[in-house]
Amino acid sequence: MSTSATTDSLSRADLFAERLAAVPREPGVYTMRGKSGQILYVGKSISLRNRLRSYFSNETKLRGKTKRLVGQIHDFDYIVAESEREALLLENSLIKQHKPRFNARLKDDKTYPYIKVDLDDEFPRVYFTRRRSKRDGARYFGPYASAYSVRTTLDLLKKLFPYRSCTMKITGEEERPCLEYHIKRCVAPCTGYADKEEYDKVIEQVITFLQGDTNKVVVELQEAMTEAAENLEFERAAALRDRLNAMKIVYEDQKVVGIGQEDMDVIACEKGSDEAWIDVFFIRRGSMVGRDNFIMAGTYDDTDPHIIAKFIEQFYIAGNPHMPRRLLTQTEPEDIHVLQELLTENRGAKMEINVPKRGPKRKLVDMAHENAVQGLSQLKLKWQSNSDLMGRALDDLQEALSLPNRPYRIECYDISHIQGTSSVAAMSVFENGAPATSQYRRFKINTVDGNDDFASMREVLTRRFKRLNAVREKAATESTDPTKPSDSFGITPDLVLIDGGKGQLSAALATMLHLGVADIPLASIAKKEEELFTPDSSEPIRLPRNAPSLFVLQQVRDEAHRFAITYHRKTRGRTSLKSALDLVPGIGPSRKRALMRRFGSLKAIREASELELASTPGMTQRLAEKVKDYL
């Protein structure tokens, strides 16, 4: 059953309120449509009425992606399902079909490649394919994230197993084998050098290896080599020895210590601005047989549990032909019980999703997450290295913020503290869209007590732009070139970016007006909604979520935040190392050493009586009372 609501003479809010009363409280799937009828979002719920009402009942409380989605909805549909499980399957199918821009979705998921072992052929081939059929009798392994991943695996297989790569019809009557036979990459069934039974043994080993049972293949090769040597077939034994040595190297490289002989996939994600990098380790029989990575698009405002759930739905439940006994994830995915039920059904045997907390399995998850972090970082760096794209991004940024020049040099400032303690600030610098790390600067806040970000920002900007004014004055009096200062603080930025909203922008603007540097363009970026504020606009500027210009600003902001956090931790670490005894008036280095020599630790000093403290050399009854009071 399905229904829809459209806008005509009634207002959208009135029309939706009227229609929502008729929506059933049953499980199902709903679609949100835009002005031209395109599907913007697909969702599921165990109660359609409650979920749909949540979008329109109080729009002022909506945030982030949901707020932007609701602002573009002109129609909605829903389909009633028999169960939450059926709703999940239908939701996944609609996402794959329509690729709605507000849904987290795998990029290019319809074209993932596989390795195919064509068992219908009398002498099966092993090759790359993007089409998978459940009725052709072939074995499929994958899907892989890219053609490169498949070809790398095929190259390894060809070195280890001498199966044929040609497409000719095998009759066994060819006069001479091809070059692959002479370099030991094929057993040449075309000439009859290998019969069907021997060739089938090679294919069986290929399948066993792709399933992850490397150890079994090693044992079989060892037995075959020994048998050939005993039969005085020394050339065949030597070929088997070479394959065995190559297999042992692969096997040793693959072993994962401490997890036994389990089959599992390890899944971790790292989220960017509107996309997430998924890293997957494939563990079979306790060995890592492969690793792949995937990009999930449309993940802005989505949580890690939501992203991982959507990845599992679209990668595994949508038809992964070779599924392990267990999935290890960095965090528990949404709808875990429904996911496990569907995974078990697809696999034909029990399948679990676990979140390890400690031990070798947790280390595997952490390693996968670190790979995801590095992968996303490399993706960003690759994007930054595209000079044409970067140039267009900076041009778009100039137009969006009404800047007088292309923002070649962007400086961003961020404050970091914990409840007003150990306050510091950092300045990141990007030139032509790339980080200029040698020009990053950090500041220890000296004039502000407590939690006052506005005052801290005033101090930082004052210290920075006083230096700029000094360089400008020197250039004016000495007739030097102001565009080539020896001090990096003497370089005039094309844009100053503040991490924060309108309040932080106002504080920064007042400071820059006071210092006489109002000619330098100023903007702030509020992280929650990624809104931009400028002094000349009363309304926030919202760049498209996938705009390269927004990505540039996010990178500058994130670098300032990272640099500030790093410095704050370092400063706080130094403070925390100071002994509590240093805070007691009258306890200097000599008395501190005497107390530590007698009692051995701060804990023992705290537990000692006033009499014991007072009897320590250099101590008095009054000082002993102070120590007890402070500790």
XYZ file of C-alpha atoms in Angstrom:
631
model
C 0.000 0.000 0.000
C 1.291 3.511 -0.793
C -0.014 7.063 -0.711
C 1.274 10.604 -1.265
C 0.638 14.231 -0.387
C 1.148 17.175 -2.741
C 0.962 20.935 -2.311
C -1.661 22.956 -4.162
C -4.009 25.648 -2.757
C -3.286 24.808 0.880
C -0.027 25.773 2.573
C 2.500 22.993 2.968
C 2.208 22.903 6.766
C -1.619 22.756 6.679
C -1.673 20.123 3.984
C 0.875 17.920 5.710
C -0.889 18.227 9.074
C -4.126 17.085 7.441
C -2.487 14.161 5.629
C -0.373 12.992 8.572
C -3.522 12.157 10.531
C -4.271 9.452 7.962
C -0.824 7.853 7.989
C -0.899 4.416 9.715
C 1.163 3.552 12.760
C 2.543 0.478 11.020
C 6.149 -0.170 9.941
C 7.137 0.978 6.501
C 9.277 3.127 4.233
C 8.756 6.773 3.350
C 10.207 8.997 0.630
C 10.573 12.782 0.688
C 10.274 14.562 -2.661
C 11.441 17.953 -3.875
C 9.692 20.595 -5.941
C 10.248 18.800 -9.244
C 9.283 15.403 -7.824
C 12.816 14.066 -7.334
C 13.374 11.828 -4.310
C 15.434 13.689 -1.697
C 15.441 11.108 1.096
C 14.347 7.532 1.826
C 13.759 6.417 5.417
C 12.178 3.582 7.372
C 10.320 3.393 10.675
C 8.446 0.944 12.877
C 5.711 3.630 13.077
C 5.248 5.666 9.906
C 2.895 8.208 11.492
C 5.183 9.002 14.419
C 8.260 9.310 12.238
C 6.639 11.513 9.581
C 5.050 13.754 12.201
C 8.486 14.317 13.761
C 9.591 16.110 10.581
C 6.759 18.662 10.539
C 5.480 19.018 14.133
C 8.135 21.495 15.296
C 10.483 22.549 12.509
C 12.248 25.127 14.725
C 13.852 22.301 16.729
C 15.330 20.594 13.666
C 19.073 20.778 13.091
C 21.643 20.165 10.383
C 20.781 17.888 7.481
C 17.204 17.286 8.680
C 16.520 21.029 8.793
C 17.796 21.470 5.231
C 15.813 18.438 4.058
C 12.505 19.635 5.516
C 13.016 23.039 3.908
C 13.024 21.363 0.469
C 10.149 18.873 0.927
C 7.128 19.454 -1.341
C 5.701 15.943 -1.240
C 6.028 12.665 0.620
C 5.142 9.031 -0.123
C 5.026 5.996 2.098
C 4.813 2.247 1.665
C 3.483 0.047 4.472
C 5.608 -3.034 5.196
C 4.838 -6.201 7.135
C 7.813 -5.839 9.499
C 10.837 -3.715 10.368
C 12.956 -6.292 8.547
C 10.964 -5.907 5.328
C 11.131 -2.119 5.691
C 14.930 -2.233 5.920
C 15.204 -4.299 2.729
C 12.831 -1.990 0.870
C 14.635 1.112 2.110
C 17.965 -0.259 0.910
C 16.502 -1.121 -2.495
C 15.076 2.389 -2.970
C 18.339 4.041 -1.910
C 20.275 1.953 -4.455
C 17.740 2.758 -7.158
C 17.330 6.513 -6.640
C 20.543 7.567 -4.818
C 18.821 10.370 -2.824
C 21.191 13.227 -2.008
C 20.257 13.294 1.709
C 20.901 9.555 2.273
C 24.213 7.968 3.251
C 25.035 5.766 0.271
C 27.902 3.848 -1.246
C 29.373 5.577 -4.277
C 29.004 3.606 -7.534
C 27.723 0.565 -5.655
C 26.152 -0.943 -8.792
C 29.493 -1.333 -10.532
C 31.611 -3.058 -7.895
C 33.821 -5.719 -9.513
C 34.169 -9.395 -8.593
C 36.534 -12.272 -9.279
C 34.652 -14.996 -11.129
C 35.617 -18.685 -11.270
C 33.598 -20.053 -14.189
C 32.818 -23.612 -13.093
C 30.504 -24.219 -16.087
C 33.588 -24.421 -18.291
C 35.258 -27.836 -18.490
C 38.568 -26.105 -17.762
C 37.423 -23.134 -15.621
C 38.858 -19.658 -16.038
C 39.439 -17.089 -13.285
C 38.748 -13.531 -14.351
C 37.449 -10.031 -13.615
C 33.710 -9.274 -13.957
C 31.186 -6.633 -12.952
C 28.152 -8.821 -13.556
C 27.048 -11.445 -11.075
C 24.408 -14.106 -11.613
C 23.047 -16.526 -9.012
C 22.092 -19.071 -11.672
C 25.215 -19.598 -13.782
C 26.921 -22.070 -11.441
C 30.030 -19.897 -11.102
C 31.785 -18.895 -7.873
C 32.095 -15.163 -7.201
C 34.460 -13.459 -4.767
C 34.056 -9.834 -3.767
C 32.735 -7.262 -4.262
C 35.947 -5.248 -4.377
C 36.062 -1.457 -4.101
C 37.870 -0.933 -7.400
C 39.160 -2.629 -10.524
C 42.669 -2.052 -9.170
C 41.874 -4.172 -6.100
C 40.673 -7.044 -8.304
C 43.634 -6.897 -10.662
C 46.103 -6.832 -7.769
C 44.484 -10.001 -6.390
C 44.461 -11.639 -9.824
C 48.171 -10.869 -10.254
C 48.895 -12.624 -6.951
C 46.714 -15.611 -7.904
C 48.507 -15.995 -11.249
C 51.878 -16.089 -9.497
C 50.694 -18.770 -7.077
C 48.404 -20.968 -9.193
C 49.053 -22.053 -12.812
C 45.496 -21.799 -14.162
C 44.845 -20.781 -17.757
C 44.153 -17.161 -18.645
C 43.375 -17.726 -22.343
C 39.868 -17.956 -23.834
C 40.584 -20.718 -26.379
C 38.601 -23.962 -26.463
C 40.614 -26.659 -24.677
C 40.955 -29.874 -26.701
C 44.302 -31.149 -25.415
C 45.545 -31.438 -29.004
C 47.641 -28.275 -29.389
C 51.176 -29.002 -30.572
C 53.038 -26.507 -28.374
C 52.173 -24.633 -25.181
C 52.352 -20.857 -24.974
C 54.883 -18.769 -23.058
C 52.865 -18.989 -19.809
C 53.665 -22.678 -19.555
C 57.409 -22.039 -19.893
C 57.362 -19.396 -17.144
C 55.340 -21.793 -14.942
C 52.159 -19.718 -15.003
C 49.971 -22.422 -16.622
C 49.880 -26.246 -16.567
C 48.973 -26.239 -20.297
C 45.792 -28.332 -20.486
C 45.601 -27.196 -24.143
C 48.423 -29.599 -25.056
C 47.343 -32.375 -22.718
C 50.314 -31.790 -20.390
C 47.723 -31.600 -17.587
C 44.489 -33.587 -17.618
C 41.147 -32.395 -16.248
C 41.740 -33.905 -12.799
C 45.081 -32.124 -12.387
C 43.653 -28.825 -13.678
C 40.622 -29.105 -11.382
C 43.035 -29.463 -8.461
C 44.593 -26.088 -9.364
C 41.149 -24.434 -9.536
C 40.174 -26.022 -6.226
C 43.282 -24.452 -4.657
C 42.370 -21.045 -6.153
C 38.913 -21.223 -4.571
C 40.318 -22.389 -1.246
C 42.807 -19.501 -1.261
C 40.115 -16.920 -2.108
C 38.032 -18.300 0.762
C 40.977 -17.526 3.031
C 42.155 -21.034 3.902
C 45.799 -20.387 3.000
C 47.081 -23.015 5.405
C 45.129 -25.792 3.684
C 46.688 -24.892 0.314
C 50.175 -24.898 1.871
C 49.605 -28.413 3.267
C 48.332 -29.701 -0.104
C 51.335 -28.274 -1.960
C 53.692 -29.799 0.605
C 52.136 -33.244 0.109
C 52.189 -32.922 -3.694
C 55.861 -31.847 -3.680
C 56.848 -34.803 -1.476
C 54.956 -37.230 -3.718
C 56.596 -35.818 -6.872
C 60.061 -36.132 -5.317
C 59.417 -39.732 -4.280
C 58.333 -40.521 -7.869
C 61.561 -38.915 -9.163
C 59.564 -36.167 -10.898
C 62.157 -33.586 -9.945
C 61.118 -30.833 -12.371
C 57.517 -30.981 -11.121
C 58.726 -31.113 -7.515
C 60.862 -27.995 -8.092
C 57.893 -26.115 -9.562
C 55.747 -27.128 -6.582
C 58.561 -26.061 -4.227
C 58.648 -22.591 -5.784
C 54.877 -22.237 -5.433
C 55.071 -23.533 -1.861
C 57.729 -20.972 -0.912
C 55.668 -18.149 -2.417
C 52.591 -19.388 -0.558
C 54.468 -19.543 2.748
C 55.565 -15.930 2.340
C 51.959 -14.892 1.708
C 50.730 -16.991 4.634
C 53.245 -15.518 7.089
C 52.387 -11.983 5.954
C 48.670 -12.649 6.433
C 48.643 -14.184 9.918
C 46.969 -12.176 12.664
C 48.191 -13.146 16.123
C 45.683 -13.891 18.873
C 42.377 -14.316 17.019
C 42.412 -18.045 16.341
C 41.051 -19.508 13.099
C 37.990 -17.285 12.771
C 36.439 -15.765 9.649
C 35.576 -12.104 10.170
C 35.469 -8.717 8.491
C 36.697 -5.670 10.421
C 34.857 -2.431 9.616
C 35.797 1.106 10.635
C 34.865 4.548 9.341
C 36.145 8.106 9.452
C 33.682 10.875 8.641
C 34.524 14.000 6.664
C 32.262 16.955 5.891
C 29.794 15.171 3.596
C 31.414 11.815 2.965
C 32.890 8.983 4.999
C 35.791 6.636 4.310
C 35.092 2.990 5.178
C 38.009 0.607 5.662
C 37.399 -3.167 5.724
C 39.896 -5.887 6.674
C 38.999 -9.385 5.437
C 40.148 -12.056 7.917
C 39.807 -15.720 6.936
C 40.960 -18.651 9.118
C 42.841 -16.146 11.268
C 44.743 -14.617 8.334
C 44.241 -11.232 6.719
C 43.548 -12.100 3.088
C 42.677 -8.609 1.921
C 41.780 -5.044 2.699
C 39.560 -2.631 0.833
C 38.080 0.813 1.244
C 34.842 2.482 0.178
C 33.379 5.981 0.085
C 29.957 6.706 1.580
C 28.448 9.917 0.192
C 25.779 12.133 1.753
C 26.903 11.525 5.351
C 26.752 15.119 6.622
C 25.336 15.166 10.180
C 25.150 11.337 10.250
C 26.586 9.457 13.225
C 29.112 6.614 12.966
C 26.453 4.019 14.020
C 24.182 5.226 11.200
C 26.968 5.240 8.583
C 28.196 1.754 9.514
C 24.613 0.403 9.475
C 24.047 1.812 5.984
C 27.339 0.358 4.776
C 26.422 -3.099 6.088
C 22.982 -2.878 4.461
C 24.327 -1.819 1.068
C 27.499 -3.919 0.944
C 26.534 -7.163 2.692
C 22.742 -7.470 2.749
C 22.438 -6.253 -0.846
C 24.242 -9.370 -2.043
C 27.837 -9.959 -0.966
C 28.289 -13.589 -2.037
C 30.994 -14.516 0.479
C 30.119 -13.498 4.020
C 32.108 -14.311 7.170
C 30.856 -15.626 10.497
C 31.369 -12.279 12.239
C 31.622 -8.529 11.600
C 33.741 -6.454 13.974
C 32.809 -2.752 14.053
C 34.222 0.257 15.895
C 30.776 1.148 17.241
C 27.434 -0.650 17.405
C 25.436 0.046 14.213
C 21.826 1.177 14.257
C 19.184 -1.579 14.074
C 21.804 -4.186 14.980
C 19.283 -6.949 15.727
C 17.489 -6.543 12.390
C 20.839 -6.396 10.586
C 22.008 -9.619 12.253
C 18.768 -11.366 11.303
C 19.128 -10.389 7.646
C 22.842 -11.208 7.541
C 22.139 -14.673 8.978
C 19.421 -15.245 6.377
C 21.672 -14.166 3.484
C 24.598 -16.259 4.703
C 22.504 -19.327 5.435
C 24.170 -19.669 8.837
C 24.451 -17.590 11.984
C 26.235 -14.250 11.576
C 26.999 -11.732 14.326
C 28.046 -8.096 14.659
C 30.398 -7.440 17.586
C 32.105 -4.349 19.012
C 35.294 -5.561 20.747
C 36.370 -3.524 23.777
C 39.889 -4.895 24.323
C 42.431 -7.453 23.173
C 43.657 -8.417 19.654
C 40.247 -7.865 18.060
C 40.049 -4.314 19.428
C 43.541 -3.701 18.066
C 42.335 -4.857 14.643
C 39.401 -2.426 14.778
C 41.720 0.396 15.873
C 44.109 -0.439 13.027
C 41.229 -0.365 10.524
C 40.124 3.003 11.931
C 43.643 4.416 11.650
C 43.698 3.287 8.009
C 40.350 5.015 7.476
C 41.728 8.224 9.025
C 44.782 8.094 6.769
C 42.678 7.223 3.725
C 40.396 10.211 4.185
C 43.415 12.434 4.786
C 45.038 11.248 1.552
C 41.779 11.827 -0.307
C 41.752 15.431 0.900
C 45.411 15.930 -0.001
C 44.765 14.506 -3.459
C 41.941 16.993 -3.870
C 44.153 19.847 -2.683
C 46.845 18.955 -5.212
C 44.419 19.581 -8.081
C 45.438 23.145 -8.892
C 42.616 23.803 -11.365
C 39.950 22.664 -8.926
C 41.585 24.631 -6.103
C 41.690 27.765 -8.239
C 37.978 27.488 -8.990
C 37.262 26.888 -5.288
C 39.110 30.056 -4.268
C 37.338 32.027 -7.010
C 33.980 30.757 -5.743
C 34.981 31.713 -2.211
C 35.908 35.204 -3.339
C 32.491 35.611 -4.957
C 30.515 34.089 -2.058
C 32.150 36.323 0.580
C 32.435 39.396 -1.707
C 36.198 39.572 -1.171
C 38.258 42.194 -3.030
C 40.863 39.588 -4.048
C 41.164 35.834 -4.444
C 41.907 34.539 -0.897
C 45.442 33.314 -1.563
C 46.380 33.530 2.129
C 43.745 32.516 4.703
C 44.436 32.680 8.435
C 42.147 30.986 10.963
C 42.109 31.455 14.758
C 40.768 29.084 17.414
C 40.715 29.152 21.246
C 41.155 26.017 23.359
C 40.732 25.496 27.122
C 38.937 23.364 29.721
C 36.553 25.434 31.851
C 38.806 28.441 31.476
C 42.034 26.716 32.528
C 45.233 26.424 30.460
C 43.762 28.720 27.785
C 45.669 28.805 24.502
C 45.011 29.792 20.902
C 46.306 28.754 17.502
C 46.587 30.268 14.038
C 46.555 28.047 10.944
C 47.628 29.405 7.568
C 46.622 28.149 4.111
C 48.235 29.541 0.975
C 46.607 28.798 -2.369
C 44.385 26.228 -0.660
C 47.221 24.220 0.925
C 48.444 24.276 4.541
C 51.555 26.424 5.136
C 52.510 24.611 8.349
C 55.766 26.531 8.828
C 53.673 29.665 9.359
C 51.283 28.207 11.942
C 51.508 30.047 15.274
C 50.340 29.284 18.806
C 49.552 31.672 21.653
C 49.374 31.242 25.409
C 46.581 33.450 26.770
C 48.154 35.811 29.326
C 45.579 38.500 30.150
C 42.339 36.542 30.505
C 41.205 34.641 33.598
C 38.440 32.070 33.344
C 36.176 31.099 30.461
C 36.004 34.158 28.180
C 36.547 33.224 24.539
C 35.743 36.746 23.312
C 38.439 38.337 25.492
C 40.891 35.584 24.538
C 40.250 36.223 20.845
C 40.797 39.963 21.370
C 44.173 39.264 22.993
C 45.305 36.950 20.176
C 44.247 39.256 17.338
C 45.806 42.237 19.102
C 49.145 40.457 19.430
C 49.045 39.294 15.817
C 47.982 42.519 14.102
C 50.108 44.831 16.230
C 53.014 43.025 14.602
C 51.493 43.612 11.177
C 51.105 47.346 11.922
C 54.728 47.523 13.065
C 55.891 45.966 9.777
C 53.711 48.379 7.782
C 55.082 51.387 9.666
C 58.646 50.205 9.165
C 58.022 49.723 5.457
C 56.600 53.269 5.215
C 59.540 54.938 7.008
C 62.316 52.886 5.402
C 60.759 52.636 1.924
C 60.986 48.822 1.943
C 58.669 46.504 0.047
C 55.744 45.699 2.435
C 54.834 42.640 0.385
C 58.124 40.900 1.287
C 58.459 41.120 5.073
C 61.061 39.047 6.895
C 58.529 38.300 9.670
C 55.632 36.000 8.702
C 53.394 38.130 10.965
C 54.134 40.963 8.566
C 52.216 39.267 5.729
C 48.726 40.675 5.200
C 46.130 37.879 4.905
C 43.472 37.957 2.193
C 40.956 36.534 4.676
C 40.868 36.169 8.448
C 38.613 33.315 9.526
C 37.308 32.951 13.089
C 36.099 29.602 14.437
C 32.687 30.501 15.845
C 29.441 32.337 15.176
C 28.198 35.926 15.227
C 29.475 36.630 18.760
C 33.048 35.647 17.978
C 32.879 37.612 14.713
C 31.701 40.778 16.511
C 34.533 40.528 19.062
C 37.094 40.056 16.295
C 35.687 42.946 14.235
C 35.827 45.347 17.199
C 39.466 44.415 17.800
C 40.481 44.881 14.175
C 38.675 48.233 13.957
C 40.508 49.352 17.115
C 43.855 48.303 15.594
C 43.123 50.061 12.307
C 43.226 46.947 10.139
C 39.608 47.059 8.991
C 40.844 46.696 5.397
C 41.490 42.976 6.007
C 38.423 40.833 5.119
C 36.928 38.991 8.084
C 34.515 36.035 8.382
C 33.541 33.362 10.889
C 32.387 29.766 10.416
C 29.960 28.125 12.848
C 30.658 24.388 12.971
C 27.163 23.115 13.831
C 25.487 24.267 10.630
C 28.679 25.238 8.734
C 27.216 28.738 8.321
C 29.438 31.665 7.364
C 29.070 35.139 8.869
C 30.581 38.369 7.567
C 30.420 41.923 8.972
C 28.541 43.183 5.898
C 25.722 40.611 5.956
C 23.005 40.253 8.589
C 22.087 36.786 7.298
C 24.379 33.740 7.368
C 25.923 32.563 4.109
C 25.333 28.885 3.360
C 27.565 27.293 0.765
C 26.477 23.969 -0.798
C 27.594 21.029 1.329
C 29.661 19.549 -1.493
C 31.143 22.892 -2.589
C 34.969 22.870 -2.863
C 34.965 26.434 -1.501
C 33.347 25.238 1.748
C 35.811 22.362 1.911
C 38.714 24.833 1.852
C 37.308 26.755 4.823
C 36.593 23.551 6.728
C 40.173 22.437 6.228
C 41.577 25.743 7.490
C 39.230 25.669 10.500
C 39.974 22.015 11.330
C 43.732 22.648 11.170
C 43.439 25.608 13.578
C 41.370 23.470 15.942
C 43.827 20.567 15.750
C 46.814 22.833 16.374
C 45.078 24.556 19.311
C 44.031 21.255 20.912
C 47.561 19.860 20.587
C 49.070 22.929 22.267
C 46.388 22.936 24.969
C 47.086 19.295 25.860
C 50.789 20.021 26.048
C 50.219 23.044 28.304
C 47.744 21.211 30.509
C 50.151 18.275 30.778
C 52.870 20.540 32.134
C 50.485 22.020 34.693
C 49.247 18.632 35.869
C 52.816 17.472 36.520
C 53.196 20.119 39.227
C 52.914 18.516 42.645
C 50.032 19.498 44.905
C 52.715 20.338 47.489
C 53.805 23.250 45.276
C 50.458 24.903 45.997
C 50.935 24.902 49.794
C 52.197 28.303 51.060
C 55.479 27.929 52.915
C 56.426 24.609 51.315
C 59.450 25.244 49.135
C 61.786 22.831 47.367
C 63.736 21.894 50.536
C 60.682 21.054 52.662
C 59.094 19.255 49.709
C 62.205 17.051 49.342
C 62.232 16.358 53.106
C 58.584 15.268 53.088
C 59.036 13.067 50.022
C 62.159 11.443 51.510
C 60.296 10.555 54.704
C 56.905 9.484 53.316
C 57.791 8.420 49.771
C 54.609 9.581 47.991
C 51.941 12.261 47.948
C 49.373 9.669 49.030
C 51.424 8.791 52.152
C 51.806 12.481 52.999
C 48.050 12.969 52.685
C 47.384 10.036 55.032
C 50.002 11.089 57.643
C 48.942 12.789 60.873
C 49.752 16.420 61.651
C 52.152 15.208 64.342
C 54.064 13.057 61.859
C 54.246 15.919 59.377
C 55.387 18.405 62.024
C 58.192 16.062 63.170
C 59.743 16.048 59.695
C 62.993 18.090 59.526
C 62.250 21.701 58.518
C 58.524 21.421 59.248
C 56.470 23.129 62.015
C 53.063 22.447 63.528
C 51.581 25.389 61.616
C 53.001 24.190 58.279
C 51.739 20.675 59.009
C 48.221 22.085 59.490
C 48.484 23.931 56.140
C 49.602 20.780 54.340
C 46.645 18.833 55.751
C 44.236 21.632 54.774
C 45.515 21.838 51.178
C 45.742 18.091 50.587
